[in-house]
Short mmCIF file of C-alpha atoms in Angstrom, two decimals:
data_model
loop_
_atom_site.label_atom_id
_atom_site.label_comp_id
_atom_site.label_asym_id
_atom_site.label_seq_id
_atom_site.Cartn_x
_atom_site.Cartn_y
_atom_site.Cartn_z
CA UNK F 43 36.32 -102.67 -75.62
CA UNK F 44 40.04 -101.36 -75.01
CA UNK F 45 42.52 -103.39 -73.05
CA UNK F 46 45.85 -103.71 -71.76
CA UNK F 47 47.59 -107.08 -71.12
CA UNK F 48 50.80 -107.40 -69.53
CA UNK F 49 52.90 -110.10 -70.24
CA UNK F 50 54.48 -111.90 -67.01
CA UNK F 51 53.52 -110.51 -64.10
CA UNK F 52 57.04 -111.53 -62.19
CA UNK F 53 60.26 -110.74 -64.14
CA UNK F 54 63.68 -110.89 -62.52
CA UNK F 55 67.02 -109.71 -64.28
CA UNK F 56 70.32 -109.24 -63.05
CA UNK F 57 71.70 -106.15 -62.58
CA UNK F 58 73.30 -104.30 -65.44
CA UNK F 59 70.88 -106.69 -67.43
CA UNK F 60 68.46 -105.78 -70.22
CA UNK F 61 65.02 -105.11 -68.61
CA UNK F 62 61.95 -105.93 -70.72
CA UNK F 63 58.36 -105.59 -69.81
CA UNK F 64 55.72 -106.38 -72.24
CA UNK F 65 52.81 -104.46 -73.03
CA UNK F 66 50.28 -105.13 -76.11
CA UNK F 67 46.76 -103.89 -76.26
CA UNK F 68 43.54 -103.52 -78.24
CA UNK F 69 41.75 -100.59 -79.71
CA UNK F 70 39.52 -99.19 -82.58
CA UNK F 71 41.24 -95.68 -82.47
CA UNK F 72 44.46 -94.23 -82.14
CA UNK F 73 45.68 -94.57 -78.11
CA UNK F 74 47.42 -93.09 -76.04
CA UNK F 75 49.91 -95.40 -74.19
CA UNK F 76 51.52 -94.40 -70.82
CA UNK F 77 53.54 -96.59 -68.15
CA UNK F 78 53.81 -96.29 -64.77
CA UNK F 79 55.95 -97.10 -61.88
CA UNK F 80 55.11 -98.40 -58.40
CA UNK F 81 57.74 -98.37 -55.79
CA UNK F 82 56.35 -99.92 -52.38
CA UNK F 83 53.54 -97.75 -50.34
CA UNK F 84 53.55 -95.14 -52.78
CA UNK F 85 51.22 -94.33 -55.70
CA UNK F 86 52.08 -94.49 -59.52
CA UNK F 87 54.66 -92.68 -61.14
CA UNK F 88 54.95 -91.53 -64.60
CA UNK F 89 57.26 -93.30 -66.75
CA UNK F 90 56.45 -92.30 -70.30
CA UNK F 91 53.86 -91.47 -72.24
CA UNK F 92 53.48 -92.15 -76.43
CA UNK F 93 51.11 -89.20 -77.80
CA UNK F 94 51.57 -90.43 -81.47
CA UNK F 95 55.00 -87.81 -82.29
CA UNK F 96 57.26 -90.01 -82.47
CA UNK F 97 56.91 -93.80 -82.19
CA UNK F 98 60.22 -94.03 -79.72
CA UNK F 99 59.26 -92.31 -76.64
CA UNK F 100 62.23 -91.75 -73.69
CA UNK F 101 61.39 -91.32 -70.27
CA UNK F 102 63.05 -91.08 -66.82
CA UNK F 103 65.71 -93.53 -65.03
CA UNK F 104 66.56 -94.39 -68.56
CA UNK F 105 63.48 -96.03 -69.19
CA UNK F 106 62.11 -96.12 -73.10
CA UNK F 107 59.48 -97.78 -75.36
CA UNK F 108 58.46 -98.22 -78.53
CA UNK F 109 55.06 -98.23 -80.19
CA UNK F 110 54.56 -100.90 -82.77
CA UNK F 111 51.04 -100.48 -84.27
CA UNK F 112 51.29 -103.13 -86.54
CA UNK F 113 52.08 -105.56 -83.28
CA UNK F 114 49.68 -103.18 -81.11
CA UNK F 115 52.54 -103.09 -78.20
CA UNK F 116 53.93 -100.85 -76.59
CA UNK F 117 57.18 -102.70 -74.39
CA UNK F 118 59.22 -100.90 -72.20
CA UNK F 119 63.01 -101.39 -72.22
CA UNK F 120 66.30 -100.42 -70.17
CA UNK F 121 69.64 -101.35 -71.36
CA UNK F 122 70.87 -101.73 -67.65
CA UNK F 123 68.90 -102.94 -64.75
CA UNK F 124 69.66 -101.19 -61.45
CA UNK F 125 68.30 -102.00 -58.04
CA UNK F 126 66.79 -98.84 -57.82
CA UNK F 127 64.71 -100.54 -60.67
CA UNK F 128 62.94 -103.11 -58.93
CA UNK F 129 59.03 -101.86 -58.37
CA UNK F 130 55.66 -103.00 -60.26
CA UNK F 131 55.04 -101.21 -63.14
CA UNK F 132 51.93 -100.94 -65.10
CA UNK F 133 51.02 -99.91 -68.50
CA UNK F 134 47.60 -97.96 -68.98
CA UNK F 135 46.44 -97.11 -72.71
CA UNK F 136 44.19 -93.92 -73.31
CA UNK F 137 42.17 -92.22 -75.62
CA UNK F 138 40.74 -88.83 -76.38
CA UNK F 139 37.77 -87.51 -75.06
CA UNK F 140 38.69 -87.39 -71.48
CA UNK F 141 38.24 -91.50 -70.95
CA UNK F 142 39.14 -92.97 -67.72
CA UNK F 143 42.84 -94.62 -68.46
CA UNK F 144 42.73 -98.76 -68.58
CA UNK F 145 45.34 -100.47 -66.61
CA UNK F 146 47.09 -103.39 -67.25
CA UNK F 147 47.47 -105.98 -64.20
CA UNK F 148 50.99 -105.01 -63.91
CA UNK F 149 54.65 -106.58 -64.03
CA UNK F 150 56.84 -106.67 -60.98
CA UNK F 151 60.27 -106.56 -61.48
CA UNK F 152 62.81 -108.18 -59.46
CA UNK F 153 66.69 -107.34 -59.99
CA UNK F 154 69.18 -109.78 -58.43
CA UNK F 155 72.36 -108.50 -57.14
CA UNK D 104 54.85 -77.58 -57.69
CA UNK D 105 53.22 -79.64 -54.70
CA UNK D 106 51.69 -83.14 -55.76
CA UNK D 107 48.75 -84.82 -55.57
CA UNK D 108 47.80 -85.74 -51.76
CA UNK D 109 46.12 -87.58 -50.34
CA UNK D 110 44.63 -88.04 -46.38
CA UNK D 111 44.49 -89.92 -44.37
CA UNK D 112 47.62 -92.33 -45.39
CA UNK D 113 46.33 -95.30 -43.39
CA UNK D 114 42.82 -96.10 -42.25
CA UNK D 115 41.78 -99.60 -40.38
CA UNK D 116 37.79 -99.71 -40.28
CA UNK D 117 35.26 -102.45 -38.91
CA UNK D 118 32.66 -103.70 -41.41
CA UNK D 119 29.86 -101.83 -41.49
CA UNK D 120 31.26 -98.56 -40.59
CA UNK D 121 31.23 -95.85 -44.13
CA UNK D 122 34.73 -94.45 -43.96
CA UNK D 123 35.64 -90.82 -46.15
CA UNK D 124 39.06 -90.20 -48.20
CA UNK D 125 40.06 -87.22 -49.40
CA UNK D 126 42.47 -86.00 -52.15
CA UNK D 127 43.94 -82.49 -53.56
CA UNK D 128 44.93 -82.23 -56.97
CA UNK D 129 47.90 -80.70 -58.38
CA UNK D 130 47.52 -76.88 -58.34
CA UNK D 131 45.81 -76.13 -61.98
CA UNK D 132 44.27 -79.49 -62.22
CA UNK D 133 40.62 -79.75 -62.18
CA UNK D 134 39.63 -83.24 -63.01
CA UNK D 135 40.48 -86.13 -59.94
CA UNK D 136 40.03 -89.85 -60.29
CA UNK D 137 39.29 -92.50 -58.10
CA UNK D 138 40.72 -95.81 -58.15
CA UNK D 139 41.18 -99.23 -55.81
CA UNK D 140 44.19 -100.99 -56.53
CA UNK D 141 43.94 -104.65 -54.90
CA UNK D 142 46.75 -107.61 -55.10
CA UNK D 143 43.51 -109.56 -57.20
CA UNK D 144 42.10 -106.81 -59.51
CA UNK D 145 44.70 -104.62 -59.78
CA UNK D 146 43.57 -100.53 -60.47
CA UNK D 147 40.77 -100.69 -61.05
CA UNK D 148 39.00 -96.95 -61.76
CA UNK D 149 36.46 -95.38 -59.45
CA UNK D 150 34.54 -92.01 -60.72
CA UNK D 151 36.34 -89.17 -61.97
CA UNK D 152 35.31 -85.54 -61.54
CA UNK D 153 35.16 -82.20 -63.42
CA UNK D 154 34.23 -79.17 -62.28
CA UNK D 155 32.19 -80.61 -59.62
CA UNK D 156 30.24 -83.45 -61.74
CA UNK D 157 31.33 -87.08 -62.21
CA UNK D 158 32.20 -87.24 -65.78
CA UNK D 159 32.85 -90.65 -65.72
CA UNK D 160 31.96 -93.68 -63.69
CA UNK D 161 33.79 -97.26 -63.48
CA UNK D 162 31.85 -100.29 -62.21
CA UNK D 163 31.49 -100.41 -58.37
CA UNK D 164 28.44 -100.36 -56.08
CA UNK D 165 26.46 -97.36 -54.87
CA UNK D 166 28.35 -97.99 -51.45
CA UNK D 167 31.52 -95.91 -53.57
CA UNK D 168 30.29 -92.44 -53.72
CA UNK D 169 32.60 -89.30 -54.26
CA UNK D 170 32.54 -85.75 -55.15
CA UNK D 171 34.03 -82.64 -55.93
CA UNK D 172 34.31 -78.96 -54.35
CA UNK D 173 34.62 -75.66 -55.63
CA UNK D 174 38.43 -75.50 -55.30
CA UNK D 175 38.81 -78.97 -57.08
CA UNK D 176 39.82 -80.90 -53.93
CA UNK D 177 37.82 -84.53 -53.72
CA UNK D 178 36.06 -86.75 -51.54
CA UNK D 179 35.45 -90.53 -51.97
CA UNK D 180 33.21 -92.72 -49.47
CA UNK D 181 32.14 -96.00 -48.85
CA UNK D 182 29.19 -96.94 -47.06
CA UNK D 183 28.53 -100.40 -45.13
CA UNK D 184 32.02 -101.06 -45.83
CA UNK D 185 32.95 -104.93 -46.69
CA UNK D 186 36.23 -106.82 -45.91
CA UNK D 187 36.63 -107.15 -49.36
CA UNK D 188 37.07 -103.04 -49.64
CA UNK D 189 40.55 -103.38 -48.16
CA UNK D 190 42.72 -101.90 -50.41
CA UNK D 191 44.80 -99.03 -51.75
CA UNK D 192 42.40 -95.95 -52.56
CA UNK D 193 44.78 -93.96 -55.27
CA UNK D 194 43.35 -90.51 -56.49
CA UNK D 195 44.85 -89.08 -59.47
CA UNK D 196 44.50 -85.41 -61.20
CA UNK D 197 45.38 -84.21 -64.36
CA UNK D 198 43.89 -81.22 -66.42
CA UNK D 199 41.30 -81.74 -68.23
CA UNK D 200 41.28 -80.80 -72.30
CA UNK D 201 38.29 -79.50 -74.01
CA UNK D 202 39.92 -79.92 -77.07
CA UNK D 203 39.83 -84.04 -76.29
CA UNK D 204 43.56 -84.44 -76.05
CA UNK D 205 44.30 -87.22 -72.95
CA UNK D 206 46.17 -85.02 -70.59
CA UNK D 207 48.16 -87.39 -68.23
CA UNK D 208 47.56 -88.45 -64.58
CA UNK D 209 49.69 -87.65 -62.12
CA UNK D 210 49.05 -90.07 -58.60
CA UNK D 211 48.98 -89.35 -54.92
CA UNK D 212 50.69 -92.09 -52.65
CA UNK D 213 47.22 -93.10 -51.93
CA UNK D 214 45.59 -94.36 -48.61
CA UNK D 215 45.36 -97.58 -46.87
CA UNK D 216 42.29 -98.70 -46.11
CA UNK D 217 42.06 -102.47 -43.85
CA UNK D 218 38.54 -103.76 -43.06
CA UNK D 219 38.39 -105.83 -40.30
#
């Protein structure tokens, strides 16, 4: 069965730090990877998504990550914390055929002043 | 282009009681998932629908229910609700490729549901 584990579910960085959330997961067949952001009392937001063109995928707020098949991770980086940054964010992995998405647990990040 | 929403926002229910969420998808986007996100489970996913069937179904009692109209918008109950259904109902929509690519989800806020 596919899965999604989330390393650390509390990280705290200071701001203008590196931020790094870890993401690994498990699957038979190529996935699609996404991650998500949670800001409080609102749903998820897209972050990124890796389709399998290109193994570096940008997204928004500076946000990146990089698939690693031979690791199977997929960690999201930012060179520069901001407060604006701290939410929960969650990383989901996919596959074709219209399959429900499988969450991770989710990392909330903290960003110290 | 208007988002996913969701209604109501907030909902505080007695045990017992069956309580009904609803959710419209993003114009053009015909599929809409279910899911309960909870401090201890996390999201966990609900039903999704297509074109008015549930295409697929995650692991949660016949008290979850949902379905699907004409015009895509959704429904979700929950019968004999439990304190243990308090949580955030999130609906999601996304189109839906009969080629088998994964389209992505896009999220509504979600609703607040407290069992008391």
């Amino acid at each position: 069965a596919q899965s999604v584990t989330q390393l650390g579910s509390h990280v705290s960085v200071s701001e203008g730090a590196l931020v790094l959330l870890r993401c690994n997961y498990s699957s038979s067949v190529p996935p699609y990877l996404f991650w998500y952001v949670q800001y409080p009392n609102q749903g998820l937001q897209l972050l990124l998504k890796y389709t399998s063109a290109a193994t570096l995928v940008k997204g928004i707020n500076g946000f990146e990550a990089e698939f690693k098949k031979s690791e199977t991770s997929f960690h999201l980086t930012k060179p520069s914390a901001h407060m604006s940054d701290a939410a929960e964010y969650f990383c989901a992995v996919g596959f074709s055929g219209n399959t429900p998405l499988v969450f991770g647990k989710g990392t909330r990040l903290s960003v110290i002043a | 282009k208007a988002g996913v929403t969701q209604t109501p926002r907030y909902l505080i229910k007695t045990r017992g009681q069956q309580v009904t969420l609803s959710c419209s998808p993003i114009s053009g986007h015909r599929s809409v998932s279910w899911y309960q996100q909870t401090p201890g489970q996390g999201l966990q996913f609900l039903f999704e629908y297509f074109s008015e069937t549930q295409r697929n179904k995650g692991n949660f009692p016949g008290r979850f229910s949902g379905r699907q109209f004409s015009n895509s918008r959704s429904e979700m109950n929950v019968s004999t609700l439990e304190l243990g259904d308090s949580a955030l109902y999130l609906c999601a929509s996304r189109k839906w490729d009969r080629g088998g690519s994964l389209e992505t989800q896009y999220f509504g806020p979600g609703t607040r549901l407290l069992v008391l």
